[in-house]
Each structure stands twice: as C-alpha cells, then as structure tokens.
mmCIF file of C-alpha atoms in Angstrom:
data_model
loop_
_atom_site.group_PDB
_atom_site.id
_atom_site.type_symbol
_atom_site.label_atom_id
_atom_site.label_comp_id
_atom_site.label_asym_id
_atom_site.label_seq_id
_atom_site.Cartn_x
_atom_site.Cartn_y
_atom_site.Cartn_z
ATOM 1 C CA MET A 183 -9.840 13.847 -2.361
ATOM 2 C CA LEU A 184 -13.346 15.114 -3.013
ATOM 3 C CA ALA A 185 -12.722 15.007 -6.760
ATOM 4 C CA ALA A 186 -11.469 11.437 -6.422
ATOM 5 C CA ALA A 187 -14.574 10.492 -4.442
ATOM 6 C CA LEU A 188 -16.842 12.019 -7.083
ATOM 7 C CA ALA A 189 -15.017 9.967 -9.710
ATOM 8 C CA VAL A 190 -15.857 6.683 -7.966
ATOM 9 C CA PRO A 191 -19.371 6.158 -9.467
ATOM 10 C CA PRO A 192 -18.397 6.758 -13.126
ATOM 11 C CA VAL A 193 -15.246 4.659 -12.787
ATOM 12 C CA LEU A 194 -17.181 1.794 -11.203
ATOM 13 C CA ALA A 195 -19.866 2.110 -13.878
ATOM 14 C CA GLY A 196 -17.200 1.742 -16.568
ATOM 15 C CA VAL A 197 -15.691 -1.320 -14.878
ATOM 16 C CA LEU A 198 -19.114 -2.945 -14.472
ATOM 17 C CA ALA A 199 -19.990 -2.246 -18.101
ATOM 18 C CA LEU A 200 -16.774 -3.941 -19.198
ATOM 19 C CA ALA A 201 -17.501 -6.893 -16.932
ATOM 20 C CA ALA A 202 -21.021 -7.210 -18.341
ATOM 21 C CA ARG A 203 -19.679 -7.361 -21.905
ATOM 22 C CA THR A 204 -17.344 -10.198 -20.986
ATOM 23 C CA ALA A 205 -19.885 -12.113 -18.863
ATOM 24 C CA ARG A 206 -20.858 -15.614 -19.876
ATOM 25 C CA GLY A 207 -24.346 -16.908 -19.233
ATOM 26 C CA PRO A 208 -27.593 -15.130 -18.404
ATOM 27 C CA LEU A 209 -27.102 -15.239 -14.637
ATOM 28 C CA SER A 210 -23.646 -13.678 -14.871
ATOM 29 C CA GLU A 211 -24.997 -10.995 -17.186
ATOM 30 C CA TRP A 212 -27.802 -10.274 -14.736
ATOM 31 C CA VAL A 213 -25.375 -9.987 -11.801
ATOM 32 C CA TRP A 214 -23.305 -7.274 -13.504
ATOM 33 C CA ALA A 215 -26.354 -5.499 -14.872
ATOM 34 C CA ASP A 216 -27.934 -5.550 -11.431
ATOM 35 C CA ALA A 217 -24.731 -4.133 -9.924
ATOM 36 C CA ARG A 218 -24.875 -1.231 -12.409
ATOM 37 C CA GLN A 219 -28.501 -0.663 -11.495
ATOM 38 C CA GLN A 220 -27.665 -0.537 -7.775
ATOM 39 C CA LEU A 221 -24.657 1.735 -8.226
ATOM 40 C CA PRO A 222 -26.510 5.100 -8.230
ATOM 41 C CA ARG A 223 -28.254 4.202 -4.970
ATOM 42 C CA LEU A 224 -25.002 3.047 -3.340
ATOM 43 C CA SER A 225 -22.801 5.799 -4.723
ATOM 44 C CA LEU A 226 -22.854 8.017 -1.619
ATOM 45 C CA ALA A 227 -22.023 5.116 0.698
ATOM 46 C CA LEU A 228 -19.223 3.950 -1.609
ATOM 47 C CA MET A 229 -17.807 7.467 -1.801
ATOM 48 C CA ALA A 230 -17.818 7.592 2.002
ATOM 49 C CA LEU A 231 -15.976 4.268 2.084
ATOM 50 C CA MET A 232 -13.461 5.546 -0.452
ATOM 51 C CA LEU A 233 -12.812 8.740 1.524
ATOM 52 C CA ALA A 234 -12.438 6.833 4.790
ATOM 53 C CA LEU A 235 -10.024 4.280 3.335
ATOM 54 C CA ALA A 236 -8.008 6.880 1.415
ATOM 55 C CA ALA A 237 -7.670 8.952 4.595
ATOM 56 C CA ASN A 238 -6.556 5.871 6.514
ATOM 57 C CA VAL A 239 -3.987 4.919 3.870
ATOM 58 C CA GLY A 240 -2.714 8.489 3.675
ATOM 59 C CA VAL A 241 -2.384 9.076 7.401
ATOM 60 C CA SER A 242 -0.951 5.620 8.154
ATOM 61 C CA THR A 243 1.594 6.035 5.345
ATOM 62 C CA MET A 244 2.565 9.454 6.676
ATOM 63 C CA VAL A 245 2.972 8.121 10.214
ATOM 64 C CA GLY A 246 4.850 5.041 8.992
ATOM 65 C CA SER A 247 7.163 7.161 6.846
ATOM 66 C CA PHE A 248 7.768 9.486 9.773
ATOM 67 C CA ARG A 249 8.503 6.545 12.071
ATOM 68 C CA ALA A 250 10.901 4.834 9.656
ATOM 69 C CA THR A 251 12.722 8.099 8.969
ATOM 70 C CA PHE A 252 12.740 9.044 12.648
ATOM 71 C CA ILE A 253 14.265 5.723 13.706
ATOM 72 C CA GLY A 254 17.007 6.022 11.085
ATOM 73 C CA TRP A 255 17.616 9.615 12.127
ATOM 74 C CA LEU A 256 17.889 8.621 15.800
ATOM 75 C CA ASP A 257 20.471 5.990 14.903
ATOM 76 C CA GLN A 258 22.514 8.704 13.199
ATOM 77 C CA ARG A 259 22.063 11.491 15.735
ATOM 78 C CA LEU A 260 22.303 9.470 18.969
ATOM 79 C CA VAL A 261 25.559 7.813 18.028
ATOM 80 C CA ALA A 262 27.327 8.467 21.356
ATOM 81 C CA GLU A 263 27.049 5.667 23.886
ATOM 82 C CA ALA A 264 26.362 7.917 26.893
ATOM 83 C CA TYR A 265 25.305 11.480 27.721
ATOM 84 C CA VAL A 266 26.002 13.384 30.932
ATOM 85 C CA THR A 267 25.264 16.935 32.094
ATOM 86 C CA ALA A 268 27.180 18.620 34.929
ATOM 87 C CA ARG A 269 25.423 20.945 37.349
ATOM 88 C CA ASP A 270 27.945 23.792 37.181
ATOM 89 C CA GLU A 271 31.111 24.826 35.387
ATOM 90 C CA ALA A 272 33.487 23.636 38.116
ATOM 91 C CA GLU A 273 31.888 20.221 38.186
ATOM 92 C CA ALA A 274 31.961 20.080 34.380
ATOM 93 C CA ALA A 275 35.705 20.792 34.283
ATOM 94 C CA ALA A 276 36.406 18.162 36.941
ATOM 95 C CA LEU A 277 34.171 15.703 35.115
ATOM 96 C CA ARG A 278 36.077 16.171 31.855
ATOM 97 C CA ASP A 279 39.408 15.605 33.645
ATOM 98 C CA TRP A 280 38.063 12.438 35.274
ATOM 99 C CA LEU A 281 36.582 11.112 32.018
ATOM 100 C CA GLU A 282 39.624 11.802 29.841
ATOM 101 C CA PRO A 283 41.455 8.487 30.516
ATOM 102 C CA ARG A 284 38.257 6.464 30.754
ATOM 103 C CA VAL A 285 36.507 7.145 27.438
ATOM 104 C CA ASP A 286 37.450 7.205 23.760
ATOM 105 C CA ALA A 287 36.179 10.744 23.198
ATOM 106 C CA ILE A 288 34.386 13.558 25.014
ATOM 107 C CA LEU A 289 32.171 15.434 22.574
ATOM 108 C CA PRO A 290 30.937 18.797 23.857
ATOM 109 C CA VAL A 291 27.245 19.582 23.513
ATOM 110 C CA TRP A 292 27.648 23.296 24.144
ATOM 111 C CA ARG A 293 25.284 25.860 22.751
ATOM 112 C CA SER A 294 24.310 29.503 22.752
ATOM 113 C CA GLU A 295 20.940 31.027 21.952
ATOM 114 C CA VAL A 296 20.933 33.862 19.412
ATOM 115 C CA ALA A 297 18.707 35.327 16.714
ATOM 116 C CA VAL A 298 19.460 34.192 13.169
ATOM 117 C CA ASP A 299 17.653 35.981 10.362
ATOM 118 C CA GLY A 300 15.349 37.506 12.962
ATOM 119 C CA GLN A 301 14.342 34.142 14.449
ATOM 120 C CA PRO A 302 15.433 32.411 17.694
ATOM 121 C CA ALA A 303 18.062 29.784 17.011
ATOM 122 C CA LEU A 304 20.613 27.657 18.831
ATOM 123 C CA ILE A 305 24.279 27.647 17.848
ATOM 124 C CA TYR A 306 26.194 24.489 18.782
ATOM 125 C CA GLY A 307 29.932 24.144 19.090
ATOM 126 C CA THR A 308 30.908 20.995 17.193
ATOM 127 C CA ALA A 309 34.120 19.028 17.682
ATOM 128 C CA ASP A 310 35.961 17.646 14.666
ATOM 129 C CA HIS A 311 35.319 13.945 15.223
ATOM 130 C CA ALA A 312 34.422 10.901 13.157
ATOM 131 C CA SER A 313 31.179 10.563 15.115
ATOM 132 C CA TYR A 314 29.868 13.546 13.166
ATOM 133 C CA ARG A 315 31.639 12.980 9.862
ATOM 134 C CA ASP A 316 30.463 9.353 9.602
ATOM 135 C CA HIS A 317 26.972 9.573 11.033
ATOM 136 C CA TRP A 318 25.501 13.084 10.913
ATOM 137 C CA PRO A 319 22.509 13.121 8.498
ATOM 138 C CA LEU A 320 23.298 15.724 5.837
ATOM 139 C CA LEU A 321 20.569 16.506 3.315
ATOM 140 C CA ALA A 322 22.753 18.778 1.179
ATOM 141 C CA ALA A 323 26.419 19.703 1.460
ATOM 142 C CA ASP A 324 29.316 21.305 -0.384
ATOM 143 C CA ALA A 325 32.513 19.379 -0.987
ATOM 144 C CA GLY A 326 34.717 19.310 2.095
ATOM 145 C CA ALA A 327 31.893 20.522 4.339
ATOM 146 C CA TRP A 328 33.275 18.947 7.513
ATOM 147 C CA ASP A 329 36.800 20.247 6.889
ATOM 148 C CA ARG A 330 35.479 23.768 6.356
ATOM 149 C CA LEU A 331 33.355 23.482 9.512
ATOM 150 C CA ALA A 332 36.366 22.380 11.582
ATOM 151 C CA ALA A 333 38.486 25.202 10.147
ATOM 152 C CA GLY A 334 35.883 27.817 11.035
ATOM 153 C CA ALA A 335 35.254 28.598 7.367
ATOM 154 C CA GLY A 336 31.617 27.495 7.257
ATOM 155 C CA VAL A 337 28.595 26.319 9.226
ATOM 156 C CA LEU A 338 25.929 23.659 9.021
ATOM 157 C CA VAL A 339 22.273 24.585 9.531
ATOM 158 C CA ASN A 340 19.239 22.409 10.177
ATOM 159 C CA GLU A 341 16.531 21.956 7.566
ATOM 160 C CA GLN A 342 14.023 24.132 9.397
ATOM 161 C CA LEU A 343 16.307 27.156 9.332
ATOM 162 C CA ALA A 344 17.391 26.448 5.770
ATOM 163 C CA ARG A 345 13.795 26.450 4.520
ATOM 164 C CA ARG A 346 12.611 29.438 6.554
ATOM 165 C CA ALA A 347 15.580 31.663 5.768
ATOM 166 C CA ASP A 348 16.597 30.121 2.403
ATOM 167 C CA LEU A 349 20.022 29.172 3.780
ATOM 168 C CA TRP A 350 21.166 26.363 1.511
ATOM 169 C CA PRO A 351 24.807 25.477 0.705
ATOM 170 C CA GLY A 352 26.500 28.503 -0.812
ATOM 171 C CA ALA A 353 24.420 31.074 1.087
ATOM 172 C CA MET A 354 25.870 33.374 3.740
ATOM 173 C CA VAL A 355 24.479 33.607 7.266
ATOM 174 C CA ASP A 356 25.256 36.242 9.867
ATOM 175 C CA LEU A 357 25.701 34.926 13.414
ATOM 176 C CA PRO A 358 25.518 37.636 16.088
ATOM 177 C CA GLY A 359 28.796 37.752 17.980
ATOM 178 C CA ALA A 360 30.568 35.451 15.532
ATOM 179 C CA GLY A 361 30.321 37.098 12.114
ATOM 180 C CA ALA A 362 29.250 35.979 8.656
ATOM 181 C CA PHE A 363 29.804 32.399 7.531
ATOM 182 C CA ALA A 364 29.143 30.368 4.423
ATOM 183 C CA VAL A 365 26.551 27.626 4.754
ATOM 184 C CA VAL A 366 28.372 24.434 3.747
ATOM 185 C CA GLY A 367 25.640 21.911 4.579
ATOM 186 C CA VAL A 368 22.080 21.305 5.721
ATOM 187 C CA TYR A 369 21.145 18.480 8.095
ATOM 188 C CA SER A 370 17.833 16.871 9.055
ATOM 189 C CA ASP A 371 16.492 17.695 12.512
ATOM 190 C CA TYR A 372 13.087 16.056 12.986
ATOM 191 C CA GLY A 373 10.929 16.966 15.947
ATOM 192 C CA ASN A 374 12.561 20.319 16.603
ATOM 193 C CA PRO A 375 10.743 23.509 15.547
ATOM 194 C CA ARG A 376 13.708 25.821 16.208
ATOM 195 C CA GLY A 377 16.553 26.751 13.932
ATOM 196 C CA GLN A 378 19.997 25.334 14.665
ATOM 197 C CA VAL A 379 23.521 26.160 13.498
ATOM 198 C CA MET A 380 26.627 24.010 13.936
ATOM 199 C CA LEU A 381 29.880 25.951 14.314
ATOM 200 C CA GLY A 382 33.387 24.563 14.755
ATOM 201 C CA ILE A 383 34.162 24.235 18.454
ATOM 202 C CA GLU A 384 37.174 26.556 18.433
ATOM 203 C CA THR A 385 35.282 29.253 16.557
ATOM 204 C CA PHE A 386 32.306 28.760 18.889
ATOM 205 C CA LEU A 387 34.382 29.182 22.051
ATOM 206 C CA ALA A 388 36.033 32.308 20.680
ATOM 207 C CA ALA A 389 32.679 33.859 19.746
ATOM 208 C CA TYR A 390 30.675 32.737 22.789
ATOM 209 C CA PRO A 391 33.077 32.343 25.711
ATOM 210 C CA ASP A 392 30.260 32.604 28.256
ATOM 211 C CA ALA A 393 28.202 29.761 26.789
ATOM 212 C CA PRO A 394 27.524 26.994 29.360
ATOM 213 C CA ARG A 395 29.877 24.023 29.011
ATOM 214 C CA LEU A 396 27.877 21.481 30.947
ATOM 215 C CA GLN A 397 26.609 18.838 28.498
ATOM 216 C CA HIS A 398 28.795 16.099 27.046
ATOM 217 C CA ALA A 399 28.368 13.115 24.734
ATOM 218 C CA LEU A 400 30.718 10.229 25.473
ATOM 219 C CA ARG A 401 32.171 7.681 23.043
ATOM 220 C CA VAL A 402 33.019 4.546 24.933
ATOM 221 C CA ASP A 403 32.737 0.767 24.674
ATOM 222 C CA PRO A 404 28.982 0.027 25.008
ATOM 223 C CA ASP A 405 29.692 -2.725 27.533
ATOM 224 C CA ALA A 406 31.454 -0.210 29.768
ATOM 225 C CA VAL A 407 28.566 2.289 29.877
ATOM 226 C CA PRO A 408 26.783 0.966 33.020
ATOM 227 C CA ASP A 409 30.007 0.964 35.080
ATOM 228 C CA LEU A 410 31.000 4.369 33.703
ATOM 229 C CA LEU A 411 27.688 5.997 34.637
ATOM 230 C CA ALA A 412 27.786 4.347 38.046
ATOM 231 C CA GLY A 413 31.309 5.671 38.550
ATOM 232 C CA ILE A 414 30.230 9.198 37.599
ATOM 233 C CA GLN A 415 27.397 9.053 40.099
ATOM 234 C CA ASP A 416 29.669 7.736 42.868
ATOM 235 C CA ARG A 417 32.442 10.237 42.146
ATOM 236 C CA PHE A 418 30.397 13.382 41.503
ATOM 237 C CA GLY A 419 26.926 12.617 42.834
ATOM 238 C CA ILE A 420 25.331 13.605 39.531
ATOM 239 C CA PRO A 421 21.701 12.409 39.631
ATOM 240 C CA PRO A 422 20.464 9.805 37.111
ATOM 241 C CA THR A 423 18.164 12.420 35.552
ATOM 242 C CA LEU A 424 21.264 14.176 34.177
ATOM 243 C CA MET A 425 22.753 10.998 32.712
ATOM 244 C CA SER A 426 21.520 8.591 30.063
ATOM 245 C CA ASP A 427 22.816 5.841 27.838
ATOM 246 C CA GLN A 428 22.135 5.555 24.128
ATOM 247 C CA ALA A 429 19.538 2.782 24.462
ATOM 248 C CA SER A 430 17.542 4.684 27.089
ATOM 249 C CA ALA A 431 17.615 7.895 25.060
ATOM 250 C CA LYS A 432 16.355 6.084 21.966
ATOM 251 C CA ALA A 433 13.696 4.201 23.923
ATOM 252 C CA LEU A 434 12.402 7.435 25.464
ATOM 253 C CA SER A 435 12.311 9.194 22.078
ATOM 254 C CA LEU A 436 10.434 6.292 20.462
ATOM 255 C CA ALA A 437 7.982 6.077 23.373
ATOM 256 C CA ILE A 438 7.161 9.771 22.995
ATOM 257 C CA PHE A 439 6.745 9.278 19.245
ATOM 258 C CA GLU A 440 4.393 6.313 19.671
ATOM 259 C CA ARG A 441 2.229 8.170 22.212
ATOM 260 C CA THR A 442 2.015 11.143 19.879
ATOM 261 C CA PHE A 443 0.457 9.093 17.070
ATOM 262 C CA THR A 444 -1.645 6.641 19.099
ATOM 263 C CA VAL A 445 -4.764 8.633 18.201
ATOM 264 C CA THR A 446 -4.324 7.801 14.506
ATOM 265 C CA ARG A 447 -5.170 4.144 15.165
ATOM 266 C CA ALA A 448 -8.424 5.142 16.841
ATOM 267 C CA LEU A 449 -9.224 7.442 13.916
ATOM 268 C CA ASN A 450 -8.711 4.558 11.480
ATOM 269 C CA VAL A 451 -11.322 2.485 13.292
ATOM 270 C CA LEU A 452 -13.698 5.433 13.640
ATOM 271 C CA THR A 453 -13.652 6.474 9.979
ATOM 272 C CA LEU A 454 -14.129 2.933 8.680
ATOM 273 C CA SER A 455 -16.931 2.380 11.182
ATOM 274 C CA VAL A 456 -18.743 5.506 9.982
ATOM 275 C CA ALA A 457 -18.376 4.373 6.353
ATOM 276 C CA ALA A 458 -19.712 0.926 7.249
ATOM 277 C CA LEU A 459 -22.704 2.463 9.014
ATOM 278 C CA ALA A 460 -23.428 4.597 5.948
ATOM 279 C CA LEU A 461 -23.335 1.502 3.753
ATOM 280 C CA LEU A 462 -25.539 -0.427 6.198
ATOM 281 C CA ALA A 463 -28.093 2.392 6.312
ATOM 282 C CA THR A 464 -28.222 2.537 2.516
ATOM 283 C CA LEU A 465 -28.621 -1.219 2.119
ATOM 284 C CA ALA A 466 -31.272 -1.349 4.833
ATOM 285 C CA THR A 467 -33.215 1.403 3.085
ATOM 286 C CA LEU A 468 -33.026 -0.487 -0.199
ATOM 287 C CA SER A 469 -34.001 -3.860 1.267
ATOM 288 C CA GLY A 470 -37.660 -3.448 0.322
ATOM 289 C CA LEU A 471 -36.775 -2.594 -3.260
ATOM 290 C CA ARG A 472 -34.374 -5.526 -3.439
ATOM 291 C CA ARG A 473 -37.213 -7.895 -2.491
ATOM 292 C CA VAL A 474 -39.141 -6.766 -5.561
ATOM 293 C CA GLN A 475 -36.079 -7.124 -7.793
ATOM 294 C CA LEU A 476 -35.040 -10.553 -6.539
ATOM 295 C CA ALA A 477 -38.475 -12.181 -6.316
ATOM 296 C CA PRO A 478 -38.673 -12.967 -10.074
ATOM 297 C CA LEU A 479 -35.327 -14.771 -9.908
ATOM 298 C CA TRP A 480 -36.549 -16.771 -6.947
ATOM 299 C CA ALA A 481 -39.651 -17.668 -8.933
ATOM 300 C CA LEU A 482 -37.400 -18.878 -11.762
ATOM 301 C CA GLY A 483 -35.743 -21.370 -9.442
ATOM 302 C CA LEU A 484 -32.871 -19.600 -7.695
ATOM 303 C CA THR A 485 -32.860 -20.292 -3.970
ATOM 304 C CA ARG A 486 -32.954 -17.515 -1.417
ATOM 305 C CA ALA A 487 -29.545 -18.653 -0.172
ATOM 306 C CA ARG A 488 -28.013 -18.236 -3.610
ATOM 307 C CA LEU A 489 -29.700 -14.905 -4.178
ATOM 308 C CA SER A 490 -28.468 -13.690 -0.779
ATOM 309 C CA ALA A 491 -24.941 -14.836 -1.630
ATOM 310 C CA LEU A 492 -25.076 -13.108 -5.023
ATOM 311 C CA ASP A 493 -26.348 -9.892 -3.443
ATOM 312 C CA LEU A 494 -23.650 -10.028 -0.776
ATOM 313 C CA GLY A 495 -20.979 -10.779 -3.372
ATOM 314 C CA CYS A 496 -22.124 -7.888 -5.528
ATOM 315 C CA THR A 497 -21.818 -5.454 -2.630
ATOM 316 C CA LEU A 498 -18.376 -6.806 -1.719
ATOM 317 C CA ALA A 499 -17.260 -6.495 -5.355
ATOM 318 C CA LEU A 500 -18.285 -2.838 -5.403
ATOM 319 C CA ALA A 501 -16.551 -2.273 -2.071
ATOM 320 C CA GLY A 502 -13.426 -4.059 -3.298
ATOM 321 C CA LEU A 503 -13.234 -1.964 -6.458
ATOM 322 C CA THR A 504 -13.734 1.155 -4.370
ATOM 323 C CA ALA A 505 -10.917 0.065 -2.053
ATOM 324 C CA LEU A 506 -8.562 -0.449 -4.991
ATOM 325 C CA LEU A 507 -9.326 3.082 -6.134
ATOM 326 C CA ALA A 508 -8.775 4.428 -2.612
ATOM 327 C CA VAL A 509 -5.214 3.112 -2.197
ATOM 328 C CA PRO A 510 -3.495 5.309 -4.836
ATOM 329 C CA VAL A 511 -5.557 8.290 -3.667
ATOM 330 C CA GLY A 512 -4.353 7.636 -0.117
ATOM 331 C CA VAL A 513 -0.725 7.391 -1.251
ATOM 332 C CA LEU A 514 -1.103 10.693 -3.102
ATOM 333 C CA LEU A 515 -2.577 12.216 0.070
ATOM 334 C CA ALA A 516 0.420 10.951 2.062
ATOM 335 C CA GLN A 517 2.798 12.559 -0.419
ATOM 336 C CA VAL A 518 0.982 15.884 -0.053
ATOM 337 C CA LEU A 519 1.101 15.601 3.747
ATOM 338 C CA LEU A 520 4.809 14.783 3.767
ATOM 339 C CA ALA A 521 6.066 17.109 1.038
ATOM 340 C CA VAL A 522 3.739 20.095 1.406
ATOM 341 C CA ILE A 523 1.740 20.229 4.647
ATOM 342 C CA ASN A 524 4.580 18.937 6.830
ATOM 343 C CA VAL A 525 7.022 21.457 5.372
ATOM 344 C CA GLN A 526 4.607 24.333 5.932
ATOM 345 C CA ALA A 527 3.727 23.246 9.473
ATOM 346 C CA PHE A 528 7.077 22.049 10.851
ATOM 347 C CA GLY A 529 9.774 23.100 8.406
ATOM 348 C CA TRP A 530 11.052 19.688 7.382
ATOM 349 C CA ARG A 531 10.249 17.308 4.549
ATOM 350 C CA LEU A 532 9.985 13.555 5.000
ATOM 351 C CA PRO A 533 10.532 10.903 2.330
ATOM 352 C CA LEU A 534 7.574 8.723 1.359
ATOM 353 C CA VAL A 535 8.047 5.100 2.432
ATOM 354 C CA ALA A 536 5.779 2.426 0.927
ATOM 355 C CA PHE A 537 4.023 -0.019 3.261
ATOM 356 C CA PRO A 538 2.177 -2.523 1.005
ATOM 357 C CA ALA A 539 1.407 -4.842 3.908
ATOM 358 C CA ASP A 540 -0.278 -2.025 5.828
ATOM 359 C CA TRP A 541 -2.250 -0.994 2.753
ATOM 360 C CA ALA A 542 -3.417 -4.588 2.258
ATOM 361 C CA ARG A 543 -4.424 -4.761 5.915
ATOM 362 C CA LEU A 544 -6.450 -1.558 5.612
ATOM 363 C CA VAL A 545 -8.153 -2.843 2.459
ATOM 364 C CA GLY A 546 -8.951 -6.033 4.354
ATOM 365 C CA TRP A 547 -10.515 -4.049 7.188
ATOM 366 C CA ALA A 548 -12.533 -2.032 4.678
ATOM 367 C CA LEU A 549 -13.838 -5.211 3.053
ATOM 368 C CA LEU A 550 -14.647 -6.628 6.475
ATOM 369 C CA ALA A 551 -16.587 -3.467 7.300
ATOM 370 C CA ALA A 552 -18.437 -3.728 3.973
ATOM 371 C CA PHE A 553 -19.170 -7.405 4.626
ATOM 372 C CA ALA A 554 -20.576 -6.602 8.067
ATOM 373 C CA ALA A 555 -22.777 -3.884 6.556
ATOM 374 C CA ALA A 556 -24.037 -6.068 3.703
ATOM 375 C CA ALA A 557 -24.449 -9.270 5.694
ATOM 376 C CA LEU A 558 -27.439 -8.063 7.721
ATOM 377 C CA PRO A 559 -29.687 -7.197 4.719
ATOM 378 C CA ALA A 560 -28.603 -10.434 3.003
ATOM 379 C CA LEU A 561 -29.435 -12.425 6.115
ATOM 380 C CA ARG A 562 -32.833 -10.723 6.379
ATOM 381 C CA PHE A 563 -33.616 -11.704 2.775
ATOM 382 C CA LEU A 564 -32.485 -15.279 3.446
ATOM 383 C CA ARG A 565 -34.889 -15.544 6.382
ATOM 384 C CA ARG A 566 -37.747 -13.797 4.609
ATOM 385 C CA PRO A 567 -40.844 -16.068 4.393
ATOM 386 C CA GLN A 568 -41.735 -17.320 0.927
ATOM 387 C CA GLY A 569 -45.120 -15.686 1.323
ATOM 388 C CA ASP A 570 -43.478 -12.249 1.280
ATOM 389 C CA LEU A 571 -41.904 -13.048 -2.082
ATOM 390 C CA LEU A 572 -45.207 -14.348 -3.442
ATOM 391 C CA ARG A 573 -46.960 -11.161 -2.365
ATOM 392 C CA VAL A 574 -44.677 -9.260 -4.722
ATOM 393 C CA PHE A 575 -46.493 -10.909 -7.654
ATOM 394 C CA ALA A 576 -49.860 -10.497 -6.010
ATOM 395 C CA ALA A 577 -49.259 -6.776 -5.624
ATOM 396 C CA GLY A 578 -48.068 -6.552 -9.208
ATOM 397 C CA GLY A 579 -51.110 -8.422 -10.468
ATOM 398 C CA GLY A 580 -53.477 -6.196 -8.490
#
C-alpha cells in the first residue's frame, strides 16, 4: 500500500498533464496548470486520503466477503430444524425413543476429542443422511466421498486441519483409537480454530464407545418445531438453554458476527476523518500563498465567488482521482487479507465478493470529507476583503 500511495503524485501529474493538453480556452488551461502546481504541496494529504480510503475499501470488502460467505455457510451447516442436548446418557436414550415417531430423522452430533497430527481435534460421528449429502459445504472431494464415509472407508476433514497438516483428498490420516483412513473430502468450517474430522457413525461408535451421546440434530417440519420443543421440555424437563431451533441458532450466530466487526465501521469514520484533517491543515497552510496566486485573476475580472468555486473544484478533482486510484488498491488489499493473512491467522480461505455499491459509498464519503476540508479555505477566500487582494499588488510593487 505504501508503494501505491507513493505512486499517487506521479499518476495524478500525468493525468493533469493530459487534461491540460486537451483543455480549451485560457481559463481551462490555467485551471489544470494550477492543479499541477498545487500537486506537490498537496501530495502528502492526498496520499493520506488514498491510504485511508484503500484501507476502508479493503477492510469493508473483507468483512462483507466474510459475512456473505458466513451466511451461506450457516444455511448449509445449520440445515436441521431443531437441536437438543440431553443432560445424561439415560435421558438421551429415552429422548431418542420418544422422538423416533415424532420427527423425520434424528442426526447424532456425537464427538470425541483426540490428537490428530499432534494437534487437538474433534472427531464427529456422522450419520448417512441426505442432510449431509445435499447440504454439507465441501471444498474438495474425491468421487463417491459420502459413500466411502458411510462405509467407513474414508473421512472428511475441515479446512483448518487440511491446511495445517496437508490432509487433502488422497492423503492418509491416523486417528488414535480408530486407525488410518483416507481423506476423501475437505469441508469449510468458518469461525472454528480447531481441527475436525467426520467419521461414519458406525465406525465412530466402534472406535469410541465411551464418547458422549447427548447432542442431536432433528429433521422435522419447521411448523412443528415450537410444539416439538415444548413437548420435550414438558416430557423431560430439559431447559431451554439446551434446545434451539434453526432460526434462533442462525440469529445468534449472526448477532455474534455483527458484534465482532462493529469496530470496523468506527475505524472507517476515524481514518477518513484523519485524512480530511490532514487535507484541511495543508489547505489552511497554503491559503496565504493561494491569495497571491489568485489575486491576478481577480484583477482580470474573475469574481471571488468563481475563483473560490474553481479552487474548490480543483481540490475535489484531485480527491476524486485519488479515490479512483484507491479502490483497486483496496480490492487488492482485501484479496491479500482473505487469501493470505486469513489463512495464516485462522486456517481458512474466504472467496472475494465484490460490493460495488459499498465502494461507491466509501468514495462518496471520501469526497464529502475532501469537500469539508476544502470548503473552509474557499469560504475564507470568498469573504476576504478586496483590500487584501489589492495589497498583493502593493507588496509586489514595493
């Protein structure tokens, strides 16, 4: 990003030179020539604006990509209509017997904690059901992966474990207590730092007979979920904290996600505000010099209002060009965050999702910040007494 910021002044100088060559009329030629003359003095402020906007575009694109991917992933992973956890094994067995005629399917969420490739991991027993075959988000898989999983001839691992231990389809993984298995697929598992392995339920029960069998995912008509959960509570006294429906689980996950990234919105405002203050400070410092440069044009007949508007427009043009340069830099930053930094930090890679409307909004905020910074010096020039402009010539004549 620093290299991109350093490239802003020469790129803008080239654009202004091209504009000057195509300008028509002396005033238009002066405007572009004056912009080129001001560029060296404004370069630091414009680079700050570029860095702030590029950072905003990059971070907002990363967060937006994460959110879009996370929502799609939740829709795939939380496919069961209800989830319930028993308090002990006896209650769990009675619960399964009671649920059997009342639901379409009871999917066990049973797991055991082991070390895989020297790292803590969770092994899940997975039933052979269409809920997994049709919805589970596989990133890479061999042919017949689900059939091999159900037959106990292979396992699925999450992306984190696959990247850390290089366990992609075709590799072999040793599961303590279960033996060696071929990796037949890799699935996405956002928000979880730990490794996970999915093993066929029969193979899982044979290898880990002491694993708790308390958690269950239930496939049932969505309209029947409230009555079902109420019936479970009446029959078994299971507290609401151990039961949830699909909508509540998704809402809770999204609420946690939104709270996690709330700070990014504040950072967007802060960085643009700092860039605007830098631009304001630069323009305020140059206001005395601008009086000397604009006084001859006023003497030639241009009103202070028009000169103020031209000066303001020139600053906004430079800010707009800088913003256009910042957008692709920000998108490149987002790609680095998603494909490199995110993988190194969390173990999963996210796809880049484009958000043109958000980028346009950020550019609009950047231009608004530039306008606010440039408006004050322009307004001061507009209100400057004519005597101040005349004294420019008196000082020059002296």
